[in-house]
mmCIF file of C-alpha atoms in Angstrom:
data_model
loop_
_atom_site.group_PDB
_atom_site.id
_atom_site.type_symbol
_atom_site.label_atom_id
_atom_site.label_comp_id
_atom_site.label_asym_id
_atom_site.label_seq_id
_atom_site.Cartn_x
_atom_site.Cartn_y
_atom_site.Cartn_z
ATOM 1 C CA UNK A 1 20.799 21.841 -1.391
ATOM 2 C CA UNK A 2 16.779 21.882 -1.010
ATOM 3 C CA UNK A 3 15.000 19.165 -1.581
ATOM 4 C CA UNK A 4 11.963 18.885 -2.967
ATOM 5 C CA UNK A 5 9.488 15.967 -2.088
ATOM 6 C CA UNK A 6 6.611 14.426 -4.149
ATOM 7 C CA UNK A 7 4.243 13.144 -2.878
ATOM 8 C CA UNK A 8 2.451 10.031 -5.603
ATOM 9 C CA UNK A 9 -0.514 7.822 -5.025
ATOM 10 C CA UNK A 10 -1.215 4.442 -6.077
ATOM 11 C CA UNK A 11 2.324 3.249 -6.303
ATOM 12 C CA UNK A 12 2.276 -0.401 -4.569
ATOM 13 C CA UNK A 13 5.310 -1.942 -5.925
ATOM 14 C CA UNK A 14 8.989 -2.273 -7.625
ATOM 15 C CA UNK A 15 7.533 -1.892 -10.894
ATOM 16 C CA UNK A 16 5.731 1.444 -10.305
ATOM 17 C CA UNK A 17 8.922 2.647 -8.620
ATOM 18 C CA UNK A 18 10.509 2.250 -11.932
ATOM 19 C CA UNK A 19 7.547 3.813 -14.061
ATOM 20 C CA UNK A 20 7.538 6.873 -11.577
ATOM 21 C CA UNK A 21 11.651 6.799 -12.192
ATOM 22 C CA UNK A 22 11.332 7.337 -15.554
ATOM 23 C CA UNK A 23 8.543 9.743 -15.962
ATOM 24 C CA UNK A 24 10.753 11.975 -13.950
ATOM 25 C CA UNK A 25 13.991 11.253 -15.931
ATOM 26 C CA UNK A 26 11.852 12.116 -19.269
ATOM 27 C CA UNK A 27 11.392 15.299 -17.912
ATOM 28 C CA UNK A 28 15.180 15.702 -16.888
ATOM 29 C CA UNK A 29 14.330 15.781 -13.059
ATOM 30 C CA UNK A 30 16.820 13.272 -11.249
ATOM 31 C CA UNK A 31 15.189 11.887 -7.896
ATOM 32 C CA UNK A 32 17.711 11.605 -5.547
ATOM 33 C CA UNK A 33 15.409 8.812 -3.683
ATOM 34 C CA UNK A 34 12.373 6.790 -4.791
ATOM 35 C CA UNK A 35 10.194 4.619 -2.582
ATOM 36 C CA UNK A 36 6.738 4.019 -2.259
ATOM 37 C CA UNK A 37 4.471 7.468 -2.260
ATOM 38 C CA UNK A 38 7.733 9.471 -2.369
ATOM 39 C CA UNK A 39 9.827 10.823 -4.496
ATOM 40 C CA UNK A 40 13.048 13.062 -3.329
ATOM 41 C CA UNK A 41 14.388 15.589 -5.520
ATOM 42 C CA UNK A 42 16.859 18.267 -5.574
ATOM 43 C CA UNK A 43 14.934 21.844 -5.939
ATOM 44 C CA UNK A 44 12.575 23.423 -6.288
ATOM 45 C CA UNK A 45 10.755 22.543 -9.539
ATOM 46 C CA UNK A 46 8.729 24.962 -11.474
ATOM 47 C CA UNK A 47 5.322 24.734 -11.428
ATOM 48 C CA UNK A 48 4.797 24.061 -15.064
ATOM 49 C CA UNK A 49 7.264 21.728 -14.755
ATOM 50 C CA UNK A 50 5.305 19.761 -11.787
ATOM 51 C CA UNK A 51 2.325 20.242 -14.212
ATOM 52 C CA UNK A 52 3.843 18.238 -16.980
ATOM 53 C CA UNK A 53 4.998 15.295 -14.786
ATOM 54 C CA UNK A 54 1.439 15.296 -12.842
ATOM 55 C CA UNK A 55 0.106 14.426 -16.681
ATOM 56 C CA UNK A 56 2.663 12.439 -17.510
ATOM 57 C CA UNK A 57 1.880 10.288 -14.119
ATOM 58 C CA UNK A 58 -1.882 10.247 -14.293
ATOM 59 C CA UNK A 59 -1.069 8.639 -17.625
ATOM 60 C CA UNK A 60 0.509 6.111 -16.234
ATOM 61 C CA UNK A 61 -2.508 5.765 -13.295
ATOM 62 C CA UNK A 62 -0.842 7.604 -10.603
ATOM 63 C CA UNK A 63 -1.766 10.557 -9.159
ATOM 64 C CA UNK A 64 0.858 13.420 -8.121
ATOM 65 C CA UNK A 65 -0.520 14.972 -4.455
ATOM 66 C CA UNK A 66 -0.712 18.584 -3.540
ATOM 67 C CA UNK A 67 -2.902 18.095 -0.717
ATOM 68 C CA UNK A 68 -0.773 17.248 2.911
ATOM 69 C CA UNK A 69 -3.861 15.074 4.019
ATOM 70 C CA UNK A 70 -3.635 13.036 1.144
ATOM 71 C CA UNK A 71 0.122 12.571 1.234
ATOM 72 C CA UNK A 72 -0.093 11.668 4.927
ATOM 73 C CA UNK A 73 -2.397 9.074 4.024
ATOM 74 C CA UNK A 74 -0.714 7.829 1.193
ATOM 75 C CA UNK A 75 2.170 7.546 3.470
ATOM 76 C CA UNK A 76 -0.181 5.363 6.069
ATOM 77 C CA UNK A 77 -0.721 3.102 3.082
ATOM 78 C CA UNK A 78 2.860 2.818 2.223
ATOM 79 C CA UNK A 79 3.819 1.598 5.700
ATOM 80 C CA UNK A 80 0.854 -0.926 5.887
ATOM 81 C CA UNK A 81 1.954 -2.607 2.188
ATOM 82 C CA UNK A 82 5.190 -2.396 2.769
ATOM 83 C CA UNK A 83 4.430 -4.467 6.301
ATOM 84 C CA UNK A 84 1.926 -6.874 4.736
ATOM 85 C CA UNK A 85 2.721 -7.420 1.107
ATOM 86 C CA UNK A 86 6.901 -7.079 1.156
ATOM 87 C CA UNK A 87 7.967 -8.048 4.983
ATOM 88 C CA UNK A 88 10.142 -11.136 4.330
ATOM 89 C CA UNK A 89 8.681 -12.976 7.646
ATOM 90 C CA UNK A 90 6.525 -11.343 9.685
ATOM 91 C CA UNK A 91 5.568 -13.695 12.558
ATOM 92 C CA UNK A 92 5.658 -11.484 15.522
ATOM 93 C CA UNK A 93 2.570 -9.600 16.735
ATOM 94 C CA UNK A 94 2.546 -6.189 14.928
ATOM 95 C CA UNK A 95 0.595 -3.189 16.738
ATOM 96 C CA UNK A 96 -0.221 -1.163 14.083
ATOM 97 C CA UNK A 97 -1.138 1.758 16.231
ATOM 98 C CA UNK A 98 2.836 1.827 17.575
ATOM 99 C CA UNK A 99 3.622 0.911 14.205
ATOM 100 C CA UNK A 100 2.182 3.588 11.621
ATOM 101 C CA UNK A 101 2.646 6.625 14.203
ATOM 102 C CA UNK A 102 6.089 6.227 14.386
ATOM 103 C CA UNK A 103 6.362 5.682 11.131
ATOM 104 C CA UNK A 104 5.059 9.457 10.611
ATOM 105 C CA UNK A 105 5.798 10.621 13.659
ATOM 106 C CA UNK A 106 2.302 11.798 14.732
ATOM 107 C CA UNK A 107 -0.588 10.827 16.733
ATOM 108 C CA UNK A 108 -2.557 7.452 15.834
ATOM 109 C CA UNK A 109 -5.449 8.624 16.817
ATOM 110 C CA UNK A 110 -5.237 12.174 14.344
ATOM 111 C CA UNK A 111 -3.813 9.580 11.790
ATOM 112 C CA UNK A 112 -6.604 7.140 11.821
ATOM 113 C CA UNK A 113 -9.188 9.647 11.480
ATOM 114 C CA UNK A 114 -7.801 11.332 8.936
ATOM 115 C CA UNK A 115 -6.882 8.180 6.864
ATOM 116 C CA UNK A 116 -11.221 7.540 7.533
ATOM 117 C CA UNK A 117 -11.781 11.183 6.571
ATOM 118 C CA UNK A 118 -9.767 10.594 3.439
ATOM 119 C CA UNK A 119 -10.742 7.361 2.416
ATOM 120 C CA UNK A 120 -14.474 6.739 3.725
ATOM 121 C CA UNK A 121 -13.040 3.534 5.761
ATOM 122 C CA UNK A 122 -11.232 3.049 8.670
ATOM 123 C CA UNK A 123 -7.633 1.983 8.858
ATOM 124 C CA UNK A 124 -8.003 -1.179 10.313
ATOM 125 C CA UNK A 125 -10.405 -1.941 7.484
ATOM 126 C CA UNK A 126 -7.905 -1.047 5.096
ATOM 127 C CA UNK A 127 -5.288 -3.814 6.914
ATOM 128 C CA UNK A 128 -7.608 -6.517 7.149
ATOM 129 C CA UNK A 129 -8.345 -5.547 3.064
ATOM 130 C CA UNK A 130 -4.630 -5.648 2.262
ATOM 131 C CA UNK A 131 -3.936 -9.048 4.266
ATOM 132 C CA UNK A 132 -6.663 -10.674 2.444
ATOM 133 C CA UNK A 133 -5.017 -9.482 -0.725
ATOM 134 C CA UNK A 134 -1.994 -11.010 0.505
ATOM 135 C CA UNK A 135 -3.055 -14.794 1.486
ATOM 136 C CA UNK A 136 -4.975 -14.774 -1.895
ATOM 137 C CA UNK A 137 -2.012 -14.422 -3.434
ATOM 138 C CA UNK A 138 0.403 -16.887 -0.937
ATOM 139 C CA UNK A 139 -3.204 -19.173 -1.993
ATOM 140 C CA UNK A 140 -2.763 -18.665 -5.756
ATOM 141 C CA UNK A 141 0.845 -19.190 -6.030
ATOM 142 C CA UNK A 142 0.842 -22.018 -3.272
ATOM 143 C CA UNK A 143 3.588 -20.131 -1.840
ATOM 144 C CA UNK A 144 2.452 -21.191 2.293
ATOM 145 C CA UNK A 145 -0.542 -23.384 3.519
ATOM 146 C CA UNK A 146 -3.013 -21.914 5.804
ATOM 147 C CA UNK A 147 -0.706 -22.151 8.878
ATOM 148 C CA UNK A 148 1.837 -20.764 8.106
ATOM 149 C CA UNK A 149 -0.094 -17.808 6.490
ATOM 150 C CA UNK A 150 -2.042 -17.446 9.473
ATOM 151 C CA UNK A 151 1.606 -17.372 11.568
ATOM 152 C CA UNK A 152 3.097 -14.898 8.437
ATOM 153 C CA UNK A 153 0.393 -12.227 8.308
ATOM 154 C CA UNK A 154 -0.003 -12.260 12.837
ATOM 155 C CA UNK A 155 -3.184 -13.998 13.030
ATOM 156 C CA UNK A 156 -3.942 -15.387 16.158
ATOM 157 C CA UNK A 157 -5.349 -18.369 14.804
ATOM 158 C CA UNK A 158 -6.019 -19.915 11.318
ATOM 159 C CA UNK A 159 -9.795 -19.595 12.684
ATOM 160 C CA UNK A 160 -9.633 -15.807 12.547
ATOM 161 C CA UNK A 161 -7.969 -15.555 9.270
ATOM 162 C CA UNK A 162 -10.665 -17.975 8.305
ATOM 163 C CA UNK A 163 -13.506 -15.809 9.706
ATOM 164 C CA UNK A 164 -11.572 -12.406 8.214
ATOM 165 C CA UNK A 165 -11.172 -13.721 4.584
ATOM 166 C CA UNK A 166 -14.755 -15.158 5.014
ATOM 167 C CA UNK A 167 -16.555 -12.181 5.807
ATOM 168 C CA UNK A 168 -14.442 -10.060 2.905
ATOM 169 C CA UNK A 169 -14.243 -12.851 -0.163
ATOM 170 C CA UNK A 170 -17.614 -14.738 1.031
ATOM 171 C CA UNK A 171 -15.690 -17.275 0.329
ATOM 172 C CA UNK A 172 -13.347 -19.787 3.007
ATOM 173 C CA UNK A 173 -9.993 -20.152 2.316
ATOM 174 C CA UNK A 174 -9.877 -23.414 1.103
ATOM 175 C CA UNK A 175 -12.908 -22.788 -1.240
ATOM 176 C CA UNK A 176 -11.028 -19.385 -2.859
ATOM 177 C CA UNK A 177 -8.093 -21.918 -3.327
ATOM 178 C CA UNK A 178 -10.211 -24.807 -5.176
ATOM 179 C CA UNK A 179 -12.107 -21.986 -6.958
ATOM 180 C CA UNK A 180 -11.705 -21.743 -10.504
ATOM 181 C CA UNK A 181 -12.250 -17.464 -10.107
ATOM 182 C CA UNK A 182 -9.004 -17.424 -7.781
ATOM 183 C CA UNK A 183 -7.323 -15.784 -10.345
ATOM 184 C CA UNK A 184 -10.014 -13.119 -11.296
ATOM 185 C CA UNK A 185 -11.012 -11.758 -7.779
ATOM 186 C CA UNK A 186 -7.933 -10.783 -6.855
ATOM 187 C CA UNK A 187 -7.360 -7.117 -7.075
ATOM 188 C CA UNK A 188 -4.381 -4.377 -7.695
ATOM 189 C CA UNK A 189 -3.207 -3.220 -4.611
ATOM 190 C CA UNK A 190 -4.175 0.495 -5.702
ATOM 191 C CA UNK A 191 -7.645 -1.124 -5.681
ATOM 192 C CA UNK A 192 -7.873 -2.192 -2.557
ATOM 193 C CA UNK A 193 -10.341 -0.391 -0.283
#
């Protein structure tokens, strides 16, 4: 049996597993696995076929990939949301450069350019981005105080969350929580970057 992979940016969560799931079931293609980025199909699917799903995805504000360099870096992205926004407890140190190579099972340093090449920022930029996205939202929902934030997300102190979220919000932590515009300058995840 060949299988046949796709390849689909912007798809950050549970729900646009399930939107990608169906545009492919309304065109009578069953994936045999769906994650973030991917989609796993038996194959091969005809090109007019792909063509019609691509629409029917960019609809829905995803974007079916052709290119390998953009897939690879979609698939950087998946491994740093999935770390940051759906870990269940992080706590321990993470080094991302052990972290995302493995993950794709290539060089860091031929990843991280290309995910700069790609993108027009550097991957650790693109971390620090999505961890601010993430204690914005542990601050709006008053899921964890600072500390524990600063423990979840592998800080090394509250300090240099502090100084991180600072420099990218303008704003301290505890002033984005007391804010009033809490709520409108967070961002989609597909956003971010």
């Amino acid at each position: 049996m060949d299988l046949e992979d796709f390849y689909i940016k912007n798809m950050v969560c549970q729900r646009c597993v399930k939107a990608v799931e169906l545009a492919f079931k309304a065109r009578d293609i069953d994936p045999l696995e769906i994650g973030l980025g991917l989609v796993k199909c038996q194959g091969p699917v005809s090109g007019s076929l792909r063509a019609k799903l691509s629409l029917d995805l960019s609809v829905l504000g995803f974007e079916l990939l052709d290119d390998a360099r953009a897939a690879n870096v979609e698939r950087i992205k998946k491994v740093v949301l999935e770390r940051v926004h759906h870990s269940p407890g992080l706590g321990m140190k993470v080094n991302w450069s052990i972290l995302v190579s493995s993950a794709l099972g290539q060089d860091y340093k031929q990843l991280s350019n290309l995910f700069s090449a790609v993108e027009g920022m550097t991957l650790e930029q693109y971390i620090i981005r999505q961890k601010v996205e993430r204690i914005k939202e542990l601050l709006f929902y008053d899921q964890m105080n600072i500390n524990e934030i600063s423990y979840h997300l592998d800080y090394s102190s509250v300090q240099h969350l502090s100084a991180q979220f600072k420099k990218i919000t303008g704003q301290t932590p505890t002033q984005f929580k007391s804010s009033r515009s809490a709520h409108a300058s967070r961002r989609f995840l597909d956003d971010v970057g």
